[in-house]
Coordinates of C-alpha atoms in Angstrom, one line a residue:
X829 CA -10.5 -8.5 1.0
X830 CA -10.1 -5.7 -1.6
X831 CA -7.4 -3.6 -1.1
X832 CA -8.7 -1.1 -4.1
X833 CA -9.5 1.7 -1.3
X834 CA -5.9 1.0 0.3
X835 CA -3.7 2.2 -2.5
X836 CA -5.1 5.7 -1.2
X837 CA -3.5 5.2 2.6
X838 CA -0.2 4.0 1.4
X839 CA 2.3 6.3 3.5
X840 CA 5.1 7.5 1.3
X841 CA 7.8 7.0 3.4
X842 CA 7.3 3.8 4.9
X843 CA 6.7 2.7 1.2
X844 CA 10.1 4.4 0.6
X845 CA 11.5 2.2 3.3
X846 CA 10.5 -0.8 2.2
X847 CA 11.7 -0.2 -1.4
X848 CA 15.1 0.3 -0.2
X849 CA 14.9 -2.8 2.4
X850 CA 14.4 -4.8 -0.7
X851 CA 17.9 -3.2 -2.1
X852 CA 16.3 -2.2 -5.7
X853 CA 18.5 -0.2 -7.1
X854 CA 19.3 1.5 -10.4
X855 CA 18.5 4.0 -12.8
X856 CA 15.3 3.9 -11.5
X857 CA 16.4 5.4 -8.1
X858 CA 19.5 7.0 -8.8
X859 CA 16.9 9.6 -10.5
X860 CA 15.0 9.8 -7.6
X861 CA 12.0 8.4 -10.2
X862 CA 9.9 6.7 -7.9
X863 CA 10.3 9.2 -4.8
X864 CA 9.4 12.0 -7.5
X865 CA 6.0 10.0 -8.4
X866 CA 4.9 9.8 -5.5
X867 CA 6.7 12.6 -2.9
X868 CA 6.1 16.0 -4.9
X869 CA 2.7 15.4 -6.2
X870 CA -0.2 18.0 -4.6
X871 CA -4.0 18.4 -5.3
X872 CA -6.7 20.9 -5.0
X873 CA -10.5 21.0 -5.3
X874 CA -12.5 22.9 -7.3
X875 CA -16.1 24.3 -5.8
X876 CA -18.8 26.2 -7.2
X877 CA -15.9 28.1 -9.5
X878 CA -13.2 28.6 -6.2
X879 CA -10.1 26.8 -6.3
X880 CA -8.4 25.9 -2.8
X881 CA -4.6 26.1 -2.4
X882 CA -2.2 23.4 -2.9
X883 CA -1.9 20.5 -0.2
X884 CA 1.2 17.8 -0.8
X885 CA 0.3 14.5 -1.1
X886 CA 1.4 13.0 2.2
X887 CA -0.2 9.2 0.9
X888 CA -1.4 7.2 -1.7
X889 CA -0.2 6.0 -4.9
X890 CA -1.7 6.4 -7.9
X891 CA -4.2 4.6 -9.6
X892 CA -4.2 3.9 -13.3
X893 CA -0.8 4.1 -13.7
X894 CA 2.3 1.6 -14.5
X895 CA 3.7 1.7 -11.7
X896 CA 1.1 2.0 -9.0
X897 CA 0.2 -1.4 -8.6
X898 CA 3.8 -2.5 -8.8
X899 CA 4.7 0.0 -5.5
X900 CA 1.3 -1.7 -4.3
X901 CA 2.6 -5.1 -4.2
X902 CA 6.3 -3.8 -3.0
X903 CA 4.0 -2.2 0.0
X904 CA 1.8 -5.8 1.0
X905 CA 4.5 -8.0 0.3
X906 CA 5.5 -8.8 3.8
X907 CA 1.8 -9.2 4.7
X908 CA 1.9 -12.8 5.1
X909 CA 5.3 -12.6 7.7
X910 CA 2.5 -11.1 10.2
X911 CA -0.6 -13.3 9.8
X912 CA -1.0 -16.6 11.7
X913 CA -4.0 -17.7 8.8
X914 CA -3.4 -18.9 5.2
X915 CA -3.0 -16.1 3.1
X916 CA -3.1 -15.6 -0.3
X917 CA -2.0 -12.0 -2.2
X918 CA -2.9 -11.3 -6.2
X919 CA -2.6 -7.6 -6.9
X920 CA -5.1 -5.6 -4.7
X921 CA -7.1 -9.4 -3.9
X922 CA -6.1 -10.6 -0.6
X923 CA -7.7 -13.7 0.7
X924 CA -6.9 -14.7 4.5
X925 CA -8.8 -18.4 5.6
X926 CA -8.3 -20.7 8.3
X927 CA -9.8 -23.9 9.3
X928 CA -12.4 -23.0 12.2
X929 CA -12.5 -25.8 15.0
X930 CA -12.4 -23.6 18.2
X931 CA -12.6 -20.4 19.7
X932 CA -9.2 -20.1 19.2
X933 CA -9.6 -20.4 15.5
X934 CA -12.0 -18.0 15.5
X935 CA -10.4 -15.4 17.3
X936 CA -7.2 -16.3 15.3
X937 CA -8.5 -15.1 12.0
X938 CA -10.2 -12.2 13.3
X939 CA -6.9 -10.9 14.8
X940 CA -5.3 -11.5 11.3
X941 CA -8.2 -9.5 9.8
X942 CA -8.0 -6.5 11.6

């Protein structure tokens, strides 16, 4: 699976939450940094000339930045806690198998696909 779409769905606050389940602390969010980069960003579109109004950014971290993959990872991290397949996690790569014997197998992976 390619999670490359996914860093656009990423809810800020439960990404928030885990960030602070982890205890990271320090400069980094005494200042708020990473709630800034990702809480109080907003976006328009532009058509045919017209600009629309401001919307907050209620999800999603950004791509091509430092940091975006890093919050990425932070966010999947705990992936494998709810799968009952192998799994395997490298940035936005995630690769779930299982041995299929059975039914159950079958049914097992699809469960931990969806």
């Amino acid at each position: 699976m390619d999670f490359k779409k996914a860093f656009d769905t990423v809810p800020h606050r439960r990404l928030l939450g885990k960030i602070s389940d982890y205890e990271i602390k320090g400069k980094v969010l005494e200042m708020e940094l990473i709630k800034f980069f990702l809480i109080y960003r907003k976006q328009r579109v532009v058509g045919n000339g017209s600009f629309s109004r401001w919307v907050k950014v209620l999800r999603g971290i950004p791509q091509g930045s430092v940091l975006g993959p890093v919050l990425f990872v932070l966010f999947i991290n705990d992936l494998p806690d709810s799968v009952k397949s192998n799994i395997h996690l490298f940035a936005d790569d995630t690769k779930i198998f299982r041995k299929v014997v059975s039914r159950n197998d079958q049914n097992r992976l699809q469960q931990d696909l969806n």
